[in-house]
Amino acid sequence: MLYDLTAVQFSKMLKNLSLILEKGEVFANLKKVDMAVLLNSRLAPDQFNLIRQIQIACDTAKIGVARLTGNLETVPKHDDTETTLPELQARITSVIEYLAQFTEADFADAPTIHVSQPRWEGKYLTGYEFAIEHAIPNLYFHVTTAYAILRHNGVDVGKKDYLGPMPYKS
């Protein structure tokens, strides 16, 4: 189940983020607003701008899945130097492509592995705890904040854009 909750869902949310950013670009062109203005916007003075929200969402997805599967050495490197929408879209695409390499079998030990990181000062979470209490909420926080920054600036995005396509049955 952790495969579906992380690799699959993270990919979906990054695709939704990409489409939301495309709507931001259309808005900027129509309103004759420099896209850099939107990319550098933030909701509060002490909060990261849209560029950084996208970078962190991508990092959360790729590093979270890598930690859960014991594949930190395979994580694509991004230098956080993006300043344009095409650069950010390329980053999103590279993370989606990375996540597509994983299978459910890669997550066999994920629930019980110990996950740590330097800022946790020697403490750890189980893989299940890490996914549920850290990686998943963190990804949603940064995608939601990116959405909110664009919405706050007048981009016509709504809940359906955020949620993306649904697997409806009939």
Short mmCIF file of N, CA, C and O in Angstrom, two decimals, residues 48-159:
data_model
loop_
_atom_site.label_atom_id
_atom_site.label_comp_id
_atom_site.label_asym_id
_atom_site.label_seq_id
_atom_site.Cartn_x
_atom_site.Cartn_y
_atom_site.Cartn_z
N PHE A 48 8.36 30.48 1.83
CA PHE A 48 9.06 30.27 0.56
C PHE A 48 8.18 30.69 -0.61
O PHE A 48 6.96 30.59 -0.57
N ASN A 49 8.84 31.13 -1.69
CA ASN A 49 8.13 31.52 -2.90
C ASN A 49 7.68 30.28 -3.69
O ASN A 49 8.00 29.14 -3.32
N LEU A 50 6.98 30.51 -4.79
CA LEU A 50 6.44 29.42 -5.60
C LEU A 50 7.55 28.52 -6.12
O LEU A 50 7.41 27.29 -6.10
N ILE A 51 8.66 29.09 -6.56
CA ILE A 51 9.77 28.27 -7.05
C ILE A 51 10.19 27.27 -5.99
O ILE A 51 10.31 26.08 -6.26
N ARG A 52 10.41 27.75 -4.79
CA ARG A 52 10.89 26.87 -3.71
C ARG A 52 9.84 25.83 -3.32
O ARG A 52 10.19 24.70 -2.98
N GLN A 53 8.56 26.20 -3.37
CA GLN A 53 7.50 25.24 -3.07
C GLN A 53 7.56 24.07 -4.06
O GLN A 53 7.43 22.91 -3.67
N ILE A 54 7.79 24.38 -5.32
CA ILE A 54 7.87 23.34 -6.35
C ILE A 54 9.11 22.47 -6.13
O ILE A 54 9.04 21.24 -6.21
N GLN A 55 10.22 23.11 -5.84
CA GLN A 55 11.46 22.36 -5.60
C GLN A 55 11.28 21.40 -4.41
O GLN A 55 11.68 20.24 -4.48
N ILE A 56 10.69 21.87 -3.34
CA ILE A 56 10.53 21.03 -2.15
C ILE A 56 9.52 19.91 -2.42
O ILE A 56 9.72 18.78 -1.96
N ALA A 57 8.46 20.19 -3.15
CA ALA A 57 7.51 19.13 -3.49
C ALA A 57 8.22 18.03 -4.27
O ALA A 57 8.05 16.83 -3.99
N CYS A 58 9.05 18.41 -5.23
CA CYS A 58 9.81 17.43 -6.01
C CYS A 58 10.78 16.66 -5.13
O CYS A 58 10.88 15.43 -5.23
N ASP A 59 11.49 17.36 -4.27
CA ASP A 59 12.45 16.70 -3.37
C ASP A 59 11.74 15.74 -2.43
O ASP A 59 12.22 14.63 -2.17
N THR A 60 10.61 16.15 -1.89
CA THR A 60 9.85 15.29 -0.98
C THR A 60 9.45 14.00 -1.68
O THR A 60 9.58 12.92 -1.10
N ALA A 61 9.00 14.11 -2.91
CA ALA A 61 8.57 12.92 -3.65
C ALA A 61 9.73 11.99 -3.94
O ALA A 61 9.68 10.79 -3.62
N LYS A 62 10.79 12.51 -4.51
CA LYS A 62 11.90 11.63 -4.93
C LYS A 62 12.67 11.07 -3.74
O LYS A 62 12.99 9.88 -3.71
N ILE A 63 12.96 11.90 -2.77
CA ILE A 63 13.74 11.45 -1.62
C ILE A 63 12.90 10.57 -0.70
O ILE A 63 13.39 9.58 -0.15
N GLY A 64 11.62 10.90 -0.57
CA GLY A 64 10.73 10.08 0.26
C GLY A 64 10.65 8.66 -0.26
O GLY A 64 10.81 7.69 0.50
N VAL A 65 10.42 8.50 -1.56
CA VAL A 65 10.34 7.17 -2.15
C VAL A 65 11.70 6.47 -2.07
O VAL A 65 11.78 5.27 -1.75
N ALA A 66 12.76 7.20 -2.29
CA ALA A 66 14.11 6.60 -2.21
C ALA A 66 14.39 6.11 -0.79
O ALA A 66 14.95 5.02 -0.62
N ARG A 67 14.01 6.87 0.20
CA ARG A 67 14.24 6.44 1.59
C ARG A 67 13.42 5.19 1.91
O ARG A 67 13.90 4.27 2.56
N LEU A 68 12.17 5.17 1.45
CA LEU A 68 11.31 4.02 1.74
C LEU A 68 11.79 2.74 1.07
O LEU A 68 11.50 1.65 1.55
N THR A 69 12.50 2.87 -0.02
CA THR A 69 12.93 1.69 -0.78
C THR A 69 14.43 1.41 -0.65
O THR A 69 14.93 0.48 -1.28
N GLY A 70 15.12 2.22 0.15
CA GLY A 70 16.55 2.02 0.31
C GLY A 70 17.35 2.34 -0.93
O GLY A 70 18.36 1.70 -1.22
N ASN A 71 16.92 3.35 -1.68
CA ASN A 71 17.56 3.71 -2.95
C ASN A 71 18.06 5.15 -2.97
O ASN A 71 17.99 5.81 -4.01
N LEU A 72 18.58 5.64 -1.87
CA LEU A 72 19.04 7.03 -1.84
C LEU A 72 20.11 7.33 -2.88
O LEU A 72 20.20 8.45 -3.37
N GLU A 73 20.90 6.33 -3.25
CA GLU A 73 21.97 6.56 -4.22
C GLU A 73 21.45 6.80 -5.63
O GLU A 73 22.18 7.28 -6.49
N THR A 74 20.17 6.51 -5.87
CA THR A 74 19.61 6.68 -7.23
C THR A 74 18.84 7.99 -7.42
O THR A 74 18.37 8.26 -8.51
N VAL A 75 18.72 8.77 -6.37
CA VAL A 75 17.91 10.00 -6.43
C VAL A 75 18.51 10.97 -7.45
O VAL A 75 19.71 11.28 -7.39
N PRO A 76 17.70 11.47 -8.38
CA PRO A 76 18.22 12.46 -9.33
C PRO A 76 18.66 13.73 -8.60
O PRO A 76 18.02 14.16 -7.64
N LYS A 77 19.75 14.30 -9.05
CA LYS A 77 20.31 15.51 -8.43
C LYS A 77 19.70 16.74 -9.08
O LYS A 77 19.66 16.85 -10.30
N HIS A 78 19.22 17.64 -8.26
CA HIS A 78 18.75 18.95 -8.72
C HIS A 78 19.44 19.99 -7.86
O HIS A 78 19.45 19.88 -6.64
N ASP A 79 19.99 21.01 -8.49
CA ASP A 79 20.78 22.01 -7.77
C ASP A 79 19.98 23.19 -7.23
O ASP A 79 20.56 24.13 -6.70
N ASP A 80 18.66 23.15 -7.38
CA ASP A 80 17.80 24.25 -6.90
C ASP A 80 18.18 25.58 -7.55
O ASP A 80 18.15 26.63 -6.90
N THR A 81 18.48 25.54 -8.83
CA THR A 81 18.85 26.76 -9.55
C THR A 81 17.77 27.21 -10.54
O THR A 81 17.99 28.16 -11.30
N GLU A 82 16.63 26.53 -10.51
CA GLU A 82 15.57 26.87 -11.46
C GLU A 82 15.06 28.29 -11.20
O GLU A 82 14.85 28.68 -10.05
N THR A 83 14.87 29.03 -12.28
CA THR A 83 14.30 30.37 -12.17
C THR A 83 13.16 30.58 -13.17
O THR A 83 12.48 31.59 -13.09
N THR A 84 12.98 29.64 -14.10
CA THR A 84 11.96 29.79 -15.12
C THR A 84 10.98 28.63 -15.06
O THR A 84 11.29 27.55 -14.53
N LEU A 85 9.82 28.84 -15.64
CA LEU A 85 8.82 27.78 -15.68
C LEU A 85 9.32 26.56 -16.46
O LEU A 85 9.14 25.43 -15.97
N PRO A 86 9.95 26.71 -17.62
CA PRO A 86 10.45 25.51 -18.30
C PRO A 86 11.44 24.70 -17.45
O PRO A 86 11.42 23.47 -17.47
N GLU A 87 12.27 25.38 -16.69
CA GLU A 87 13.21 24.68 -15.82
C GLU A 87 12.47 23.92 -14.72
O GLU A 87 12.83 22.78 -14.39
N LEU A 88 11.46 24.54 -14.16
CA LEU A 88 10.66 23.88 -13.11
C LEU A 88 9.88 22.70 -13.67
O LEU A 88 9.78 21.65 -13.04
N GLN A 89 9.32 22.88 -14.87
CA GLN A 89 8.59 21.78 -15.50
C GLN A 89 9.54 20.61 -15.79
O GLN A 89 9.15 19.45 -15.63
N ALA A 90 10.76 20.91 -16.19
CA ALA A 90 11.74 19.84 -16.45
C ALA A 90 12.05 19.10 -15.15
O ALA A 90 12.20 17.87 -15.16
N ARG A 91 12.13 19.81 -14.07
CA ARG A 91 12.39 19.17 -12.77
C ARG A 91 11.24 18.24 -12.40
O ARG A 91 11.45 17.10 -11.98
N ILE A 92 10.03 18.74 -12.53
CA ILE A 92 8.85 17.92 -12.23
C ILE A 92 8.86 16.66 -13.09
O ILE A 92 8.66 15.55 -12.59
N THR A 93 9.10 16.83 -14.39
CA THR A 93 9.13 15.69 -15.31
C THR A 93 10.19 14.67 -14.91
O THR A 93 9.94 13.46 -14.91
N SER A 94 11.36 15.14 -14.53
CA SER A 94 12.43 14.21 -14.16
C SER A 94 12.07 13.42 -12.90
O SER A 94 12.41 12.23 -12.79
N VAL A 95 11.38 14.04 -11.97
CA VAL A 95 10.97 13.33 -10.75
C VAL A 95 9.88 12.31 -11.08
O VAL A 95 9.91 11.18 -10.59
N ILE A 96 8.93 12.70 -11.91
CA ILE A 96 7.87 11.75 -12.32
C ILE A 96 8.50 10.54 -13.02
O ILE A 96 8.12 9.39 -12.76
N GLU A 97 9.46 10.79 -13.89
CA GLU A 97 10.15 9.69 -14.58
C GLU A 97 10.90 8.81 -13.58
O GLU A 97 10.92 7.58 -13.71
N TYR A 98 11.52 9.41 -12.58
CA TYR A 98 12.22 8.65 -11.55
C TYR A 98 11.24 7.77 -10.77
O TYR A 98 11.49 6.58 -10.56
N LEU A 99 10.12 8.34 -10.36
CA LEU A 99 9.13 7.58 -9.59
C LEU A 99 8.55 6.42 -10.40
O LEU A 99 8.20 5.38 -9.84
N ALA A 100 8.48 6.58 -11.71
CA ALA A 100 7.92 5.53 -12.57
C ALA A 100 8.80 4.28 -12.61
O ALA A 100 8.33 3.21 -13.01
N GLN A 101 10.04 4.40 -12.17
CA GLN A 101 10.94 3.25 -12.16
C GLN A 101 10.64 2.27 -11.02
O GLN A 101 11.11 1.14 -11.05
N PHE A 102 9.88 2.71 -10.04
CA PHE A 102 9.62 1.88 -8.87
C PHE A 102 8.40 0.99 -9.09
O PHE A 102 7.49 1.35 -9.83
N THR A 103 8.44 -0.16 -8.44
CA THR A 103 7.31 -1.08 -8.48
C THR A 103 6.86 -1.37 -7.06
O THR A 103 7.57 -1.05 -6.09
N GLU A 104 5.73 -2.00 -6.95
CA GLU A 104 5.22 -2.37 -5.63
C GLU A 104 6.22 -3.26 -4.89
O GLU A 104 6.38 -3.14 -3.67
N ALA A 105 6.91 -4.11 -5.61
CA ALA A 105 7.89 -5.02 -4.98
C ALA A 105 9.02 -4.24 -4.30
O ALA A 105 9.58 -4.72 -3.30
N ASP A 106 9.37 -3.08 -4.81
CA ASP A 106 10.42 -2.26 -4.20
C ASP A 106 10.07 -1.82 -2.78
O ASP A 106 10.95 -1.44 -2.01
N PHE A 107 8.79 -1.87 -2.45
CA PHE A 107 8.31 -1.39 -1.15
C PHE A 107 8.07 -2.52 -0.16
O PHE A 107 7.48 -2.30 0.90
N ALA A 108 8.54 -3.73 -0.47
CA ALA A 108 8.26 -4.89 0.38
C ALA A 108 8.68 -4.66 1.84
O ALA A 108 7.95 -5.04 2.76
N ASP A 109 9.83 -4.06 2.06
CA ASP A 109 10.32 -3.84 3.42
C ASP A 109 10.02 -2.43 3.95
O ASP A 109 10.37 -2.11 5.10
N ALA A 110 9.41 -1.61 3.15
CA ALA A 110 9.21 -0.20 3.49
C ALA A 110 8.51 0.04 4.83
O ALA A 110 8.92 0.93 5.58
N PRO A 111 7.47 -0.70 5.19
CA PRO A 111 6.78 -0.38 6.44
C PRO A 111 7.64 -0.47 7.69
O PRO A 111 7.43 0.28 8.65
N THR A 112 8.64 -1.34 7.69
CA THR A 112 9.38 -1.59 8.92
C THR A 112 10.81 -1.06 8.93
O THR A 112 11.47 -1.10 9.97
N ILE A 113 11.30 -0.55 7.80
CA ILE A 113 12.67 -0.03 7.80
C ILE A 113 12.76 1.18 8.71
O ILE A 113 11.76 1.82 9.04
N HIS A 114 13.97 1.50 9.13
CA HIS A 114 14.21 2.70 9.93
C HIS A 114 14.60 3.83 8.98
O HIS A 114 15.54 3.68 8.20
N VAL A 115 13.89 4.94 9.07
CA VAL A 115 14.17 6.10 8.23
C VAL A 115 14.63 7.23 9.14
O VAL A 115 13.98 7.54 10.14
N SER A 116 15.74 7.81 8.78
CA SER A 116 16.28 8.94 9.55
C SER A 116 16.82 9.97 8.57
O SER A 116 16.94 9.71 7.37
N GLN A 117 17.14 11.10 9.12
CA GLN A 117 17.82 12.13 8.35
C GLN A 117 18.61 12.98 9.34
O GLN A 117 18.30 12.98 10.54
N PRO A 118 19.63 13.68 8.87
CA PRO A 118 20.54 14.38 9.79
C PRO A 118 19.85 15.30 10.80
O PRO A 118 20.20 15.31 11.97
N ARG A 119 18.84 16.02 10.38
CA ARG A 119 18.23 16.98 11.32
C ARG A 119 17.41 16.31 12.42
O ARG A 119 16.96 16.98 13.34
N TRP A 120 17.23 15.01 12.34
CA TRP A 120 16.50 14.29 13.39
C TRP A 120 17.42 13.84 14.52
O TRP A 120 16.98 13.16 15.44
N GLU A 121 18.67 14.20 14.44
CA GLU A 121 19.65 13.97 15.50
C GLU A 121 19.65 12.54 16.03
O GLU A 121 19.53 12.29 17.23
N GLY A 122 19.80 11.58 15.12
CA GLY A 122 19.90 10.18 15.52
C GLY A 122 18.58 9.46 15.76
O GLY A 122 18.57 8.26 15.98
N LYS A 123 17.49 10.17 15.70
CA LYS A 123 16.18 9.54 15.88
C LYS A 123 15.71 8.99 14.53
O LYS A 123 16.22 9.36 13.48
N TYR A 124 14.73 8.11 14.56
CA TYR A 124 14.22 7.53 13.33
C TYR A 124 12.71 7.30 13.43
O TYR A 124 12.12 7.36 14.51
N LEU A 125 12.12 7.07 12.29
CA LEU A 125 10.73 6.64 12.17
C LEU A 125 10.73 5.32 11.41
O LEU A 125 11.64 5.08 10.60
N THR A 126 9.73 4.49 11.62
CA THR A 126 9.58 3.34 10.73
C THR A 126 9.18 3.88 9.36
O THR A 126 8.70 5.02 9.25
N GLY A 127 9.35 3.08 8.35
CA GLY A 127 8.96 3.51 7.01
C GLY A 127 7.50 3.90 6.94
O GLY A 127 7.14 4.89 6.30
N TYR A 128 6.66 3.12 7.62
CA TYR A 128 5.23 3.44 7.64
C TYR A 128 5.00 4.81 8.28
O TYR A 128 4.28 5.65 7.73
N GLU A 129 5.62 5.03 9.44
CA GLU A 129 5.47 6.32 10.13
C GLU A 129 6.03 7.46 9.28
O GLU A 129 5.42 8.53 9.19
N PHE A 130 7.17 7.24 8.67
CA PHE A 130 7.78 8.25 7.82
C PHE A 130 6.85 8.64 6.67
O PHE A 130 6.64 9.82 6.40
N ALA A 131 6.26 7.65 6.03
CA ALA A 131 5.36 7.92 4.90
C ALA A 131 4.13 8.68 5.37
O ALA A 131 3.78 9.73 4.81
N ILE A 132 3.47 8.14 6.39
CA ILE A 132 2.18 8.68 6.84
C ILE A 132 2.32 10.01 7.58
O ILE A 132 1.48 10.91 7.42
N GLU A 133 3.36 10.17 8.36
CA GLU A 133 3.47 11.36 9.21
C GLU A 133 4.42 12.42 8.69
O GLU A 133 4.42 13.54 9.19
N HIS A 134 5.23 12.08 7.70
CA HIS A 134 6.17 13.07 7.20
C HIS A 134 6.07 13.27 5.68
O HIS A 134 5.71 14.36 5.23
N ALA A 135 6.39 12.25 4.90
CA ALA A 135 6.51 12.43 3.45
C ALA A 135 5.18 12.84 2.80
O ALA A 135 5.14 13.81 2.04
N ILE A 136 4.13 12.10 3.09
CA ILE A 136 2.84 12.40 2.45
C ILE A 136 2.33 13.79 2.85
O ILE A 136 2.02 14.60 1.97
N PRO A 137 2.25 14.12 4.15
CA PRO A 137 1.78 15.46 4.50
C PRO A 137 2.68 16.57 3.94
O PRO A 137 2.19 17.62 3.54
N ASN A 138 4.00 16.32 3.91
CA ASN A 138 4.91 17.34 3.41
C ASN A 138 4.69 17.60 1.93
O ASN A 138 4.67 18.75 1.49
N LEU A 139 4.50 16.54 1.15
CA LEU A 139 4.23 16.73 -0.28
C LEU A 139 2.94 17.53 -0.48
O LEU A 139 2.92 18.51 -1.23
N TYR A 140 1.89 17.12 0.21
CA TYR A 140 0.62 17.83 0.05
C TYR A 140 0.71 19.28 0.51
O TYR A 140 0.10 20.17 -0.09
N PHE A 141 1.46 19.53 1.56
CA PHE A 141 1.63 20.91 2.04
C PHE A 141 2.23 21.78 0.94
O PHE A 141 1.72 22.88 0.66
N HIS A 142 3.29 21.32 0.31
CA HIS A 142 3.98 22.16 -0.68
C HIS A 142 3.21 22.27 -1.99
O HIS A 142 3.21 23.33 -2.61
N VAL A 143 2.52 21.21 -2.40
CA VAL A 143 1.68 21.31 -3.60
C VAL A 143 0.50 22.24 -3.32
O VAL A 143 0.15 23.08 -4.16
N THR A 144 -0.10 22.11 -2.15
CA THR A 144 -1.22 22.99 -1.78
C THR A 144 -0.77 24.44 -1.71
O THR A 144 -1.47 25.34 -2.18
N THR A 145 0.39 24.68 -1.16
CA THR A 145 0.89 26.05 -1.06
C THR A 145 1.18 26.62 -2.44
O THR A 145 0.87 27.79 -2.71
N ALA A 146 1.74 25.82 -3.33
CA ALA A 146 1.98 26.28 -4.70
C ALA A 146 0.65 26.65 -5.36
O ALA A 146 0.52 27.70 -6.00
N TYR A 147 -0.34 25.77 -5.20
CA TYR A 147 -1.69 26.03 -5.71
C TYR A 147 -2.22 27.35 -5.14
O TYR A 147 -2.73 28.21 -5.86
N ALA A 148 -2.09 27.52 -3.83
CA ALA A 148 -2.64 28.71 -3.16
C ALA A 148 -1.94 29.99 -3.62
O ALA A 148 -2.58 31.03 -3.75
N ILE A 149 -0.64 29.92 -3.86
CA ILE A 149 0.08 31.10 -4.35
C ILE A 149 -0.48 31.53 -5.70
O ILE A 149 -0.77 32.71 -5.93
N LEU A 150 -0.67 30.57 -6.60
CA LEU A 150 -1.22 30.91 -7.91
C LEU A 150 -2.66 31.40 -7.80
O LEU A 150 -3.03 32.40 -8.43
N ARG A 151 -3.46 30.73 -7.00
CA ARG A 151 -4.86 31.14 -6.81
C ARG A 151 -4.94 32.54 -6.22
O ARG A 151 -5.75 33.36 -6.64
N HIS A 152 -4.10 32.80 -5.24
CA HIS A 152 -4.06 34.12 -4.59
C HIS A 152 -3.72 35.22 -5.60
O HIS A 152 -4.18 36.35 -5.47
N ASN A 153 -2.94 34.87 -6.61
CA ASN A 153 -2.55 35.85 -7.64
C ASN A 153 -3.54 35.95 -8.78
O ASN A 153 -3.29 36.64 -9.76
N GLY A 154 -4.67 35.23 -8.67
CA GLY A 154 -5.72 35.38 -9.66
C GLY A 154 -5.79 34.29 -10.71
O GLY A 154 -6.64 34.36 -11.61
N VAL A 155 -4.92 33.30 -10.64
CA VAL A 155 -4.97 32.21 -11.62
C VAL A 155 -6.24 31.40 -11.39
O VAL A 155 -6.57 31.06 -10.26
N ASP A 156 -6.94 31.12 -12.47
CA ASP A 156 -8.23 30.42 -12.40
C ASP A 156 -8.00 28.91 -12.25
O ASP A 156 -8.07 28.16 -13.21
N VAL A 157 -7.70 28.51 -11.03
CA VAL A 157 -7.56 27.09 -10.71
C VAL A 157 -8.55 26.76 -9.60
O VAL A 157 -8.90 27.62 -8.79
N GLY A 158 -8.99 25.54 -9.58
CA GLY A 158 -9.95 25.12 -8.57
C GLY A 158 -9.62 23.73 -8.05
O GLY A 158 -8.59 23.14 -8.38
N LYS A 159 -10.52 23.22 -7.25
CA LYS A 159 -10.30 21.93 -6.59
C LYS A 159 -10.07 20.81 -7.59
O LYS A 159 -9.25 19.93 -7.38
#
